[in-house]
mmCIF file of C-alpha atoms in Angstrom:
data_model
loop_
_atom_site.group_PDB
_atom_site.id
_atom_site.type_symbol
_atom_site.label_atom_id
_atom_site.label_comp_id
_atom_site.label_asym_id
_atom_site.label_seq_id
_atom_site.Cartn_x
_atom_site.Cartn_y
_atom_site.Cartn_z
ATOM 1 C CA MET A 101 17.853 13.352 2.152
ATOM 2 C CA GLN A 102 14.836 11.259 1.128
ATOM 3 C CA GLN A 103 13.624 8.947 3.867
ATOM 4 C CA GLU A 104 13.271 5.342 2.770
ATOM 5 C CA VAL A 105 11.505 2.305 4.302
ATOM 6 C CA ILE A 106 11.757 -1.365 3.369
ATOM 7 C CA ILE A 107 8.544 -3.382 3.496
ATOM 8 C CA VAL A 108 8.866 -7.159 3.354
ATOM 9 C CA GLY A 109 5.625 -8.705 2.171
ATOM 10 C CA GLY A 110 3.397 -7.350 -0.592
ATOM 11 C CA GLY A 111 -0.004 -8.623 0.443
ATOM 12 C CA MET A 112 -2.956 -6.295 1.093
ATOM 13 C CA VAL A 113 -1.408 -4.888 4.284
ATOM 14 C CA GLY A 114 2.049 -4.363 2.737
ATOM 15 C CA LEU A 115 0.629 -2.624 -0.407
ATOM 16 C CA SER A 116 -1.631 -0.437 1.722
ATOM 17 C CA LEU A 117 1.280 0.601 3.952
ATOM 18 C CA ALA A 118 3.459 1.354 0.935
ATOM 19 C CA LEU A 119 0.753 3.718 -0.375
ATOM 20 C CA MET A 120 0.419 5.399 3.028
ATOM 21 C CA LEU A 121 4.181 5.981 3.225
ATOM 22 C CA ALA A 122 4.395 7.318 -0.324
ATOM 23 C CA LYS A 123 1.532 9.777 0.431
ATOM 24 C CA ALA A 124 3.701 11.052 3.284
ATOM 25 C CA ASN A 125 6.558 11.537 0.757
ATOM 26 C CA ILE A 126 8.534 8.563 2.052
ATOM 27 C CA ALA A 127 10.257 6.334 -0.472
ATOM 28 C CA VAL A 128 9.564 2.594 -0.189
ATOM 29 C CA LYS A 129 11.219 -0.563 -1.361
ATOM 30 C CA LEU A 130 8.571 -3.286 -1.352
ATOM 31 C CA LEU A 131 9.768 -6.911 -1.452
ATOM 32 C CA GLU A 132 7.323 -9.658 -2.323
ATOM 33 C CA ALA A 133 8.133 -13.385 -2.638
ATOM 34 C CA VAL A 134 5.502 -14.225 -5.242
ATOM 35 C CA LYS A 135 5.531 -12.737 -8.753
ATOM 36 C CA TYR A 136 2.568 -10.461 -9.234
ATOM 37 C CA PRO A 137 0.109 -11.109 -12.090
ATOM 38 C CA ASN A 138 -0.245 -8.758 -15.012
ATOM 39 C CA TYR A 139 -3.756 -7.354 -15.263
ATOM 40 C CA ASP A 140 -4.663 -6.929 -18.944
ATOM 41 C CA ASP A 141 -8.417 -7.448 -18.891
ATOM 42 C CA ASN A 142 -11.016 -5.553 -16.897
ATOM 43 C CA ASN A 143 -12.999 -8.722 -16.239
ATOM 44 C CA ALA A 144 -10.129 -11.058 -15.435
ATOM 45 C CA VAL A 145 -8.847 -11.039 -11.885
ATOM 46 C CA PRO A 146 -6.157 -13.726 -11.625
ATOM 47 C CA TYR A 147 -5.535 -14.911 -8.074
ATOM 48 C CA HIS A 148 -2.275 -14.207 -6.250
ATOM 49 C CA SER A 149 -1.257 -15.834 -2.983
ATOM 50 C CA SER A 150 -2.489 -12.743 -1.122
ATOM 51 C CA PHE A 151 -5.351 -11.786 -3.463
ATOM 52 C CA ASP A 152 -7.309 -15.069 -3.468
ATOM 53 C CA ALA A 153 -10.895 -16.326 -3.366
ATOM 54 C CA ARG A 154 -11.528 -14.906 0.060
ATOM 55 C CA ASN A 155 -13.537 -11.774 0.756
ATOM 56 C CA THR A 156 -12.833 -8.988 3.225
ATOM 57 C CA ALA A 157 -15.423 -6.977 5.205
ATOM 58 C CA LEU A 158 -13.916 -3.514 5.336
ATOM 59 C CA SER A 159 -14.924 -1.646 8.494
ATOM 60 C CA ARG A 160 -15.957 2.003 8.334
ATOM 61 C CA ARG A 161 -12.542 2.923 9.794
ATOM 62 C CA THR A 162 -10.786 1.014 7.010
ATOM 63 C CA VAL A 163 -12.960 2.645 4.392
ATOM 64 C CA GLN A 164 -12.038 6.042 5.841
ATOM 65 C CA ILE A 165 -8.359 5.186 5.558
ATOM 66 C CA TYR A 166 -8.730 4.301 1.848
ATOM 67 C CA GLN A 167 -10.732 7.494 1.356
ATOM 68 C CA LYS A 168 -7.792 9.521 2.795
ATOM 69 C CA LEU A 169 -5.486 7.729 0.352
ATOM 70 C CA GLY A 170 -7.785 8.624 -2.540
ATOM 71 C CA LEU A 171 -8.482 4.992 -3.315
ATOM 72 C CA TRP A 172 -12.117 4.541 -2.381
ATOM 73 C CA ASN A 173 -13.613 5.575 -5.714
ATOM 74 C CA ALA A 174 -11.616 2.807 -7.403
ATOM 75 C CA LEU A 175 -12.565 0.285 -4.744
ATOM 76 C CA GLN A 176 -16.241 1.210 -4.392
ATOM 77 C CA ASP A 177 -17.143 -0.263 -7.793
ATOM 78 C CA HIS A 178 -16.263 -3.693 -6.456
ATOM 79 C CA ALA A 179 -17.678 -3.355 -2.930
ATOM 80 C CA THR A 180 -21.086 -3.842 -1.370
ATOM 81 C CA PRO A 181 -22.287 -2.059 1.793
ATOM 82 C CA ILE A 182 -23.542 -3.963 4.825
ATOM 83 C CA LEU A 183 -26.759 -2.284 5.930
ATOM 84 C CA GLU A 184 -27.968 -4.980 8.327
ATOM 85 C CA VAL A 185 -26.338 -7.809 10.339
ATOM 86 C CA HIS A 186 -28.339 -10.809 11.558
ATOM 87 C CA ILE A 187 -26.831 -13.099 14.214
ATOM 88 C CA THR A 188 -28.500 -16.457 14.991
ATOM 89 C CA GLU A 189 -27.717 -19.991 16.136
ATOM 90 C CA GLN A 190 -29.134 -22.944 14.240
ATOM 91 C CA GLY A 191 -31.850 -24.772 16.115
ATOM 92 C CA SER A 192 -32.051 -22.120 18.888
ATOM 93 C CA PHE A 193 -34.310 -19.251 19.814
ATOM 94 C CA GLY A 194 -31.810 -16.442 20.217
ATOM 95 C CA LYS A 195 -31.300 -13.801 17.576
ATOM 96 C CA ALA A 196 -29.944 -10.321 17.245
ATOM 97 C CA ARG A 197 -30.041 -7.634 14.528
ATOM 98 C CA LEU A 198 -28.030 -4.547 13.817
ATOM 99 C CA LYS A 199 -29.442 -1.966 11.399
ATOM 100 C CA ALA A 200 -27.341 0.843 9.969
ATOM 101 C CA ASP A 201 -30.140 3.324 9.848
ATOM 102 C CA GLN A 202 -30.961 2.727 13.528
ATOM 103 C CA GLU A 203 -27.309 3.306 14.451
ATOM 104 C CA LYS A 204 -27.367 6.443 12.269
ATOM 105 C CA VAL A 205 -24.523 5.336 9.988
ATOM 106 C CA GLU A 206 -24.326 4.908 6.255
ATOM 107 C CA SER A 207 -23.274 1.279 6.570
ATOM 108 C CA PHE A 208 -21.405 -1.045 8.932
ATOM 109 C CA GLY A 209 -18.738 -1.567 6.353
ATOM 110 C CA GLN A 210 -18.191 -2.814 2.805
ATOM 111 C CA VAL A 211 -17.554 -6.317 1.472
ATOM 112 C CA ILE A 212 -14.997 -6.723 -1.265
ATOM 113 C CA GLU A 213 -13.380 -9.705 -2.910
ATOM 114 C CA ASN A 214 -9.624 -9.944 -2.071
ATOM 115 C CA ALA A 215 -8.795 -10.421 -5.735
ATOM 116 C CA TRP A 216 -10.303 -7.003 -6.581
ATOM 117 C CA LEU A 217 -8.899 -5.268 -3.505
ATOM 118 C CA GLY A 218 -5.409 -6.584 -4.405
ATOM 119 C CA ARG A 219 -5.760 -5.561 -8.006
ATOM 120 C CA VAL A 220 -6.663 -1.934 -7.180
ATOM 121 C CA LEU A 221 -3.889 -1.647 -4.581
ATOM 122 C CA LEU A 222 -1.265 -3.174 -6.872
ATOM 123 C CA THR A 223 -2.307 -0.912 -9.746
ATOM 124 C CA GLN A 224 -1.911 2.160 -7.536
ATOM 125 C CA VAL A 225 1.471 0.950 -6.258
ATOM 126 C CA ARG A 226 2.753 0.403 -9.761
ATOM 127 C CA GLN A 227 1.843 3.985 -10.625
ATOM 128 C CA GLN A 228 3.542 5.493 -7.571
ATOM 129 C CA PRO A 229 7.048 6.843 -8.376
ATOM 130 C CA LEU A 230 8.144 6.697 -4.717
ATOM 131 C CA ILE A 231 7.542 2.920 -4.499
ATOM 132 C CA GLU A 232 10.080 0.472 -5.941
ATOM 133 C CA LEU A 233 8.295 -2.880 -6.345
ATOM 134 C CA ILE A 234 10.621 -5.895 -6.268
ATOM 135 C CA ASP A 235 8.584 -9.087 -6.629
ATOM 136 C CA GLY A 236 9.527 -12.718 -7.036
ATOM 137 C CA VAL A 237 12.325 -12.423 -4.470
ATOM 138 C CA GLN A 238 12.988 -14.340 -1.267
ATOM 139 C CA VAL A 239 14.462 -12.556 1.764
ATOM 140 C CA ARG A 240 17.434 -14.717 2.832
ATOM 141 C CA SER A 241 18.916 -12.606 5.600
ATOM 142 C CA LEU A 242 17.852 -9.897 8.021
ATOM 143 C CA LYS A 243 20.353 -8.302 10.440
ATOM 144 C CA GLN A 244 20.508 -4.983 12.213
ATOM 145 C CA ASP A 245 22.813 -2.731 14.219
ATOM 146 C CA ASN A 246 22.242 0.551 15.994
ATOM 147 C CA GLU A 247 21.908 2.528 12.769
ATOM 148 C CA PHE A 248 20.426 0.260 10.028
ATOM 149 C CA VAL A 249 18.599 -2.933 9.156
ATOM 150 C CA TYR A 250 20.353 -4.968 6.476
ATOM 151 C CA ILE A 251 18.435 -7.282 4.143
ATOM 152 C CA GLU A 252 19.594 -9.707 1.491
ATOM 153 C CA ALA A 253 17.036 -11.022 -0.997
ATOM 154 C CA SER A 254 17.477 -13.312 -4.004
ATOM 155 C CA ARG A 255 15.606 -14.396 -7.104
ATOM 156 C CA GLY A 256 16.781 -17.947 -7.679
ATOM 157 C CA GLU A 257 20.479 -18.243 -8.489
ATOM 158 C CA GLU A 258 20.744 -15.252 -10.754
ATOM 159 C CA TYR A 259 19.954 -12.295 -8.507
ATOM 160 C CA THR A 260 20.974 -11.092 -5.072
ATOM 161 C CA HIS A 261 19.868 -7.746 -3.697
ATOM 162 C CA SER A 262 21.515 -6.188 -0.627
ATOM 163 C CA ILE A 263 19.694 -3.208 0.839
ATOM 164 C CA LYS A 264 19.568 -1.304 4.093
ATOM 165 C CA SER A 265 17.148 1.047 5.774
ATOM 166 C CA LYS A 266 16.532 2.911 9.040
ATOM 167 C CA LEU A 267 13.208 1.113 9.266
ATOM 168 C CA VAL A 268 11.938 -2.267 8.089
ATOM 169 C CA ILE A 269 8.267 -3.229 8.242
ATOM 170 C CA ALA A 270 7.825 -6.991 8.140
ATOM 171 C CA ALA A 271 4.403 -7.828 6.707
ATOM 172 C CA ASP A 272 5.409 -11.232 5.350
ATOM 173 C CA GLY A 273 2.546 -13.331 6.704
ATOM 174 C CA ARG A 274 1.696 -15.898 9.361
ATOM 175 C CA ASP A 275 4.893 -17.871 8.818
ATOM 176 C CA SER A 276 7.031 -14.681 8.645
ATOM 177 C CA PHE A 277 10.696 -15.271 7.783
ATOM 178 C CA CYS A 278 11.547 -11.859 9.301
ATOM 179 C CA ARG A 279 9.946 -12.746 12.585
ATOM 180 C CA GLN A 280 11.969 -15.947 12.786
ATOM 181 C CA ALA A 281 15.162 -14.139 11.788
ATOM 182 C CA LEU A 282 14.580 -11.713 14.684
ATOM 183 C CA GLY A 283 14.168 -14.626 17.087
ATOM 184 C CA VAL A 284 10.614 -13.612 18.053
ATOM 185 C CA GLY A 285 8.546 -16.477 19.374
ATOM 186 C CA VAL A 286 4.831 -17.024 18.778
ATOM 187 C CA ASP A 287 1.833 -18.192 20.751
ATOM 188 C CA VAL A 288 -0.051 -20.625 18.500
ATOM 189 C CA HIS A 289 -3.519 -22.046 18.926
ATOM 190 C CA ASP A 290 -4.756 -24.403 16.224
ATOM 191 C CA TYR A 291 -8.585 -24.276 16.055
ATOM 192 C CA ASP A 292 -8.621 -27.697 14.306
ATOM 193 C CA GLN A 293 -10.695 -26.050 11.574
ATOM 194 C CA VAL A 294 -10.378 -25.032 7.953
ATOM 195 C CA ALA A 295 -12.468 -22.294 6.335
ATOM 196 C CA ILE A 296 -14.421 -23.229 3.223
ATOM 197 C CA VAL A 297 -14.601 -20.115 1.116
ATOM 198 C CA THR A 298 -16.701 -19.477 -2.019
ATOM 199 C CA THR A 299 -19.454 -17.346 -3.569
ATOM 200 C CA VAL A 300 -23.051 -18.468 -4.019
ATOM 201 C CA GLN A 301 -26.136 -17.389 -5.963
ATOM 202 C CA THR A 302 -29.441 -17.242 -4.099
ATOM 203 C CA SER A 303 -33.056 -16.837 -5.217
ATOM 204 C CA LYS A 304 -33.683 -13.905 -2.838
ATOM 205 C CA PRO A 305 -31.804 -10.611 -3.255
ATOM 206 C CA HIS A 306 -29.304 -10.000 -0.399
ATOM 207 C CA GLN A 307 -30.525 -6.386 0.135
ATOM 208 C CA GLN A 308 -27.111 -5.618 1.709
ATOM 209 C CA VAL A 309 -27.787 -7.909 4.674
ATOM 210 C CA GLY A 310 -25.000 -9.953 6.284
ATOM 211 C CA PHE A 311 -25.714 -13.120 8.263
ATOM 212 C CA GLU A 312 -23.616 -14.696 11.045
ATOM 213 C CA ARG A 313 -25.104 -18.138 11.642
ATOM 214 C CA PHE A 314 -23.692 -20.530 14.276
ATOM 215 C CA SER A 315 -24.142 -24.199 13.451
ATOM 216 C CA HIS A 316 -22.786 -27.491 14.753
ATOM 217 C CA LEU A 317 -20.286 -27.395 11.853
ATOM 218 C CA GLY A 318 -19.016 -23.957 12.825
ATOM 219 C CA PRO A 319 -19.812 -20.251 12.512
ATOM 220 C CA LEU A 320 -20.974 -19.450 8.996
ATOM 221 C CA ALA A 321 -20.736 -15.955 7.488
ATOM 222 C CA LEU A 322 -22.952 -15.078 4.521
ATOM 223 C CA LEU A 323 -22.166 -11.566 3.191
ATOM 224 C CA PRO A 324 -23.487 -9.482 0.282
ATOM 225 C CA LEU A 325 -21.404 -9.048 -2.865
ATOM 226 C CA PRO A 326 -21.903 -6.911 -6.005
ATOM 227 C CA GLY A 327 -24.806 -8.437 -7.899
ATOM 228 C CA GLU A 328 -28.339 -8.524 -6.566
ATOM 229 C CA CYS A 329 -28.304 -12.208 -5.416
ATOM 230 C CA ARG A 330 -24.554 -12.885 -5.123
ATOM 231 C CA ARG A 331 -23.102 -13.630 -1.671
ATOM 232 C CA SER A 332 -19.818 -14.697 -0.175
ATOM 233 C CA VAL A 333 -19.579 -17.722 2.163
ATOM 234 C CA VAL A 334 -16.969 -18.354 4.864
ATOM 235 C CA TRP A 335 -17.698 -21.609 6.655
ATOM 236 C CA PRO A 336 -15.232 -23.098 9.157
ATOM 237 C CA VAL A 337 -15.473 -26.865 9.340
ATOM 238 C CA LYS A 338 -13.498 -29.471 11.231
ATOM 239 C CA LYS A 339 -10.061 -30.102 9.881
ATOM 240 C CA GLY A 340 -9.939 -33.321 7.910
ATOM 241 C CA THR A 341 -13.546 -33.039 6.677
ATOM 242 C CA GLU A 342 -12.899 -30.361 4.032
ATOM 243 C CA GLY A 343 -12.703 -33.024 1.275
ATOM 244 C CA GLU A 344 -16.462 -33.563 1.402
ATOM 245 C CA TRP A 345 -17.115 -29.898 0.632
ATOM 246 C CA LEU A 346 -14.605 -29.307 -2.176
ATOM 247 C CA GLY A 347 -14.767 -30.254 -5.878
ATOM 248 C CA GLU A 348 -17.548 -29.949 -8.460
ATOM 249 C CA GLU A 349 -18.915 -33.366 -7.545
ATOM 250 C CA ASN A 350 -19.882 -31.957 -4.095
ATOM 251 C CA ASP A 351 -21.626 -28.808 -5.343
ATOM 252 C CA GLN A 352 -25.112 -30.021 -4.521
ATOM 253 C CA HIS A 353 -24.000 -31.471 -1.201
ATOM 254 C CA PHE A 354 -22.603 -28.053 -0.226
ATOM 255 C CA LEU A 355 -25.697 -26.185 -1.386
ATOM 256 C CA ASP A 356 -27.966 -28.637 0.505
ATOM 257 C CA ALA A 357 -25.899 -28.074 3.697
ATOM 258 C CA LEU A 358 -26.241 -24.296 3.353
ATOM 259 C CA GLN A 359 -29.963 -24.656 2.816
ATOM 260 C CA GLN A 360 -30.316 -26.802 5.884
ATOM 261 C CA THR A 361 -28.286 -24.369 7.968
ATOM 262 C CA TYR A 362 -29.990 -21.188 6.833
ATOM 263 C CA GLY A 363 -33.514 -22.325 6.013
ATOM 264 C CA ASP A 364 -35.266 -19.880 3.708
ATOM 265 C CA ARG A 365 -33.607 -16.662 4.987
ATOM 266 C CA ALA A 366 -31.679 -16.269 1.773
ATOM 267 C CA GLY A 367 -34.172 -18.115 -0.405
ATOM 268 C CA LYS A 368 -32.956 -21.108 -2.362
ATOM 269 C CA PHE A 369 -29.179 -21.579 -2.688
ATOM 270 C CA GLN A 370 -29.020 -22.086 -6.440
ATOM 271 C CA LYS A 371 -25.386 -22.124 -7.482
ATOM 272 C CA THR A 372 -21.943 -22.262 -5.923
ATOM 273 C CA GLY A 373 -18.596 -21.191 -7.282
ATOM 274 C CA GLN A 374 -15.384 -23.100 -6.868
ATOM 275 C CA ARG A 375 -14.613 -23.687 -3.165
ATOM 276 C CA PHE A 376 -11.238 -23.216 -1.522
ATOM 277 C CA SER A 377 -10.051 -24.190 1.926
ATOM 278 C CA PHE A 378 -7.742 -22.336 4.362
ATOM 279 C CA PRO A 379 -6.461 -23.618 7.721
ATOM 280 C CA LEU A 380 -7.536 -21.584 10.780
ATOM 281 C CA SER A 381 -5.241 -20.846 13.700
ATOM 282 C CA GLN A 382 -4.426 -18.038 16.021
ATOM 283 C CA VAL A 383 -0.725 -16.960 15.786
ATOM 284 C CA LEU A 384 0.402 -14.110 18.038
ATOM 285 C CA ALA A 385 3.942 -12.735 17.994
ATOM 286 C CA GLU A 386 5.489 -12.324 21.469
ATOM 287 C CA LYS A 387 6.883 -8.960 20.325
ATOM 288 C CA GLN A 388 6.006 -6.634 17.466
ATOM 289 C CA ALA A 389 8.893 -4.157 17.740
ATOM 290 C CA VAL A 390 12.474 -5.389 17.711
ATOM 291 C CA GLY A 391 15.133 -2.748 17.268
ATOM 292 C CA ARG A 392 14.402 -1.045 13.932
ATOM 293 C CA VAL A 393 11.969 -3.701 12.682
ATOM 294 C CA ILE A 394 8.232 -3.652 13.231
ATOM 295 C CA LEU A 395 6.002 -6.686 12.653
ATOM 296 C CA MET A 396 2.767 -5.913 10.833
ATOM 297 C CA GLY A 397 -0.230 -7.794 9.504
ATOM 298 C CA ASN A 398 -0.372 -11.569 9.980
ATOM 299 C CA ALA A 399 3.304 -11.554 11.006
ATOM 300 C CA ALA A 400 2.179 -9.763 14.152
ATOM 301 C CA HIS A 401 -1.245 -11.383 14.761
ATOM 302 C CA THR A 402 -3.268 -13.915 12.783
ATOM 303 C CA ILE A 403 -6.739 -14.382 14.150
ATOM 304 C CA HIS A 404 -9.919 -16.408 13.412
ATOM 305 C CA PRO A 405 -12.110 -14.766 10.700
ATOM 306 C CA VAL A 406 -15.324 -15.280 12.692
ATOM 307 C CA ALA A 407 -16.091 -11.534 13.145
ATOM 308 C CA GLY A 408 -14.221 -10.248 10.070
ATOM 309 C CA GLN A 409 -11.833 -8.227 12.241
ATOM 310 C CA GLY A 410 -8.376 -9.428 11.183
ATOM 311 C CA PHE A 411 -7.611 -7.142 8.237
ATOM 312 C CA ASN A 412 -9.325 -4.197 9.832
ATOM 313 C CA LEU A 413 -7.178 -4.580 12.961
ATOM 314 C CA CYS A 414 -4.080 -4.572 10.690
ATOM 315 C CA MET A 415 -5.271 -1.417 8.969
ATOM 316 C CA ARG A 416 -5.724 0.327 12.300
ATOM 317 C CA ASP A 417 -2.197 -0.783 13.217
ATOM 318 C CA ALA A 418 -0.892 0.709 9.947
ATOM 319 C CA ASP A 419 -2.793 3.953 10.455
ATOM 320 C CA VAL A 420 -1.434 4.450 13.947
ATOM 321 C CA LEU A 421 2.169 3.546 12.880
ATOM 322 C CA MET A 422 1.890 6.220 10.184
ATOM 323 C CA ARG A 423 1.030 8.821 12.852
ATOM 324 C CA TYR A 424 4.214 7.919 14.800
ATOM 325 C CA ILE A 425 6.355 8.036 11.620
ATOM 326 C CA THR A 426 5.010 11.331 10.376
ATOM 327 C CA THR A 427 5.525 12.858 13.870
ATOM 328 C CA GLN A 428 9.154 11.744 13.691
ATOM 329 C CA ILE A 429 9.540 13.349 10.275
ATOM 330 C CA ALA A 430 7.994 16.615 11.449
ATOM 331 C CA LYS A 431 10.634 16.717 14.199
ATOM 332 C CA SER A 432 13.386 15.672 11.732
ATOM 333 C CA ASP A 433 13.947 12.632 13.924
ATOM 334 C CA ASP A 434 14.891 9.045 13.042
ATOM 335 C CA ILE A 435 11.888 7.238 11.606
ATOM 336 C CA GLY A 436 13.243 3.885 12.780
ATOM 337 C CA GLU A 437 14.054 4.949 16.289
ATOM 338 C CA PRO A 438 13.578 1.832 18.476
ATOM 339 C CA GLU A 439 12.005 3.772 21.370
ATOM 340 C CA MET A 440 9.387 5.191 19.007
ATOM 341 C CA LEU A 441 8.540 1.736 17.632
ATOM 342 C CA LYS A 442 8.174 0.401 21.145
ATOM 343 C CA ALA A 443 5.833 3.291 21.929
ATOM 344 C CA TYR A 444 3.740 2.388 18.884
ATOM 345 C CA GLU A 445 3.618 -1.268 20.020
ATOM 346 C CA GLN A 446 2.463 -0.284 23.483
ATOM 347 C CA ALA A 447 -0.177 2.083 22.038
ATOM 348 C CA ARG A 448 -1.727 -0.726 19.994
ATOM 349 C CA LEU A 449 -1.905 -3.447 22.685
ATOM 350 C CA THR A 450 -5.309 -2.551 24.125
ATOM 351 C CA ASP A 451 -7.144 -2.593 20.777
ATOM 352 C CA GLN A 452 -5.329 -5.720 19.605
ATOM 353 C CA GLN A 453 -5.911 -7.688 22.796
ATOM 354 C CA ARG A 454 -9.621 -6.731 22.872
ATOM 355 C CA VAL A 455 -10.224 -7.876 19.307
ATOM 356 C CA ILE A 456 -8.125 -11.059 19.691
ATOM 357 C CA LYS A 457 -9.910 -12.004 22.943
ATOM 358 C CA PHE A 458 -13.345 -11.301 21.441
ATOM 359 C CA CYS A 459 -12.808 -13.424 18.308
ATOM 360 C CA ASP A 460 -11.313 -16.249 20.283
ATOM 361 C CA SER A 461 -14.125 -16.223 22.827
ATOM 362 C CA VAL A 462 -16.800 -16.271 20.115
ATOM 363 C CA VAL A 463 -15.231 -19.328 18.457
ATOM 364 C CA ARG A 464 -14.773 -21.227 21.680
ATOM 365 C CA GLY A 465 -18.115 -20.197 23.155
ATOM 366 C CA PHE A 466 -20.252 -21.105 20.175
ATOM 367 C CA SER A 467 -18.304 -24.342 19.525
ATOM 368 C CA ASN A 468 -19.442 -25.798 22.838
ATOM 369 C CA GLN A 469 -22.765 -27.595 22.402
ATOM 370 C CA ASN A 470 -23.449 -27.947 26.193
ATOM 371 C CA PRO A 471 -27.213 -27.311 26.646
ATOM 372 C CA VAL A 472 -26.631 -24.859 29.549
ATOM 373 C CA LEU A 473 -24.129 -22.822 27.517
ATOM 374 C CA LYS A 474 -26.516 -22.826 24.499
ATOM 375 C CA LEU A 475 -29.242 -21.423 26.742
ATOM 376 C CA LEU A 476 -26.850 -18.710 28.048
ATOM 377 C CA ARG A 477 -25.701 -17.852 24.536
ATOM 378 C CA ASN A 478 -29.201 -17.414 23.189
ATOM 379 C CA THR A 479 -30.397 -15.503 26.211
ATOM 380 C CA GLY A 480 -27.383 -13.206 25.627
ATOM 381 C CA LEU A 481 -28.377 -12.679 21.954
ATOM 382 C CA ILE A 482 -31.845 -11.674 23.008
ATOM 383 C CA ALA A 483 -30.453 -9.329 25.670
ATOM 384 C CA PHE A 484 -28.180 -7.781 23.068
ATOM 385 C CA ASP A 485 -31.219 -7.208 20.835
ATOM 386 C CA VAL A 486 -33.428 -5.471 23.496
ATOM 387 C CA ILE A 487 -31.230 -3.760 26.106
ATOM 388 C CA PRO A 488 -30.699 -0.085 25.230
ATOM 389 C CA GLY A 489 -27.138 1.153 24.757
ATOM 390 C CA ILE A 490 -25.482 -2.178 23.918
ATOM 391 C CA LYS A 491 -25.947 -2.080 20.131
ATOM 392 C CA PRO A 492 -24.325 1.313 19.482
ATOM 393 C CA LEU A 493 -21.296 0.300 21.619
ATOM 394 C CA VAL A 494 -20.821 -3.049 19.789
ATOM 395 C CA ALA A 495 -21.525 -1.465 16.405
ATOM 396 C CA ASN A 496 -18.900 1.228 16.947
ATOM 397 C CA TYR A 497 -16.285 -1.367 17.932
ATOM 398 C CA ALA A 498 -17.152 -3.551 14.921
ATOM 399 C CA MET A 499 -16.821 -0.507 12.635
ATOM 400 C CA GLY A 500 -13.388 0.240 14.163
ATOM 401 C CA LEU A 501 -14.474 3.694 15.326
ATOM 402 C CA LYS A 502 -13.685 3.107 19.026
ATOM 403 C CA ALA A 503 -10.186 1.639 18.658
#
């Protein structure tokens, strides 16, 4: 009998998982609340709630996962490698650099716009006969017993779908309905920030260099994109101040602020695209495995984007879960066995806690403008740059190769 899994949530994590499962010859029903766009033009990439204006820095481990799935050739056309990373703090002396050639790697990862990543994943899912895509439906009920998980989903008044499975993967986002239906609590920390996200054009070519710049407004990431002088910007600012950065009337104000923050490192900031804002908080589920349901993606852990680790952490979760599932199949065992899911959860805790703690510590540490702490931070950046052995260790963690 064909094994079947239900995935709730068709964002980038849900789509990636569906493709992983199908590659393992497992049938998938994928439920997504928002209707997917139809892609009918190679140059038009309409936004979807999960494939928006943001960009994702894919770690080397994530790239390797997509290579195994046979997707990297399709993604590579829209991605740009990161060959160097510069870390500095505005108005301070400390700085650190990572160079791919010195660490003997092809790159530290690849930057891709979410809209393109989503488009490629969705196109592949639509072509996969083992995946049944059901979009525009809301999950209204999730219950389980010892044998199955039962889901009811509806599309307005006209459609109700009742399905069951041995295993349900809930990848339905930070405000996960499934997590709430399971009675799983969350630990929430609001950073009192929103991320301003856009693309910019600069006078100097980016040369595949990424910048992490800590300023009084927040940690600013400037990453290379396809196009010689095109870069992505992710800039967390204090909640309530985002209005002064959004809208065409504030284009020059935004460009001037970037120029002041970066100086001439990127040359002149010449043009900005439309800017979007996203609230920033840390949301951690108290459990990730409940019976035959596993929480995945932002439903399990939503973290600050400061180090670009959130999506890559989710992809490592998905990769490890697949190992557990395929082991169960090889033994002809139950793919939704609660003990197996608990074992997966336990296996992922060390990597998850390390990344979550690191991202949270960076945000809190660089937000404090105490002069003594600034001195310690910048001394630490210099130490990072000169002490042998530290860079390879940090680089491997950032690339997801030591998870």
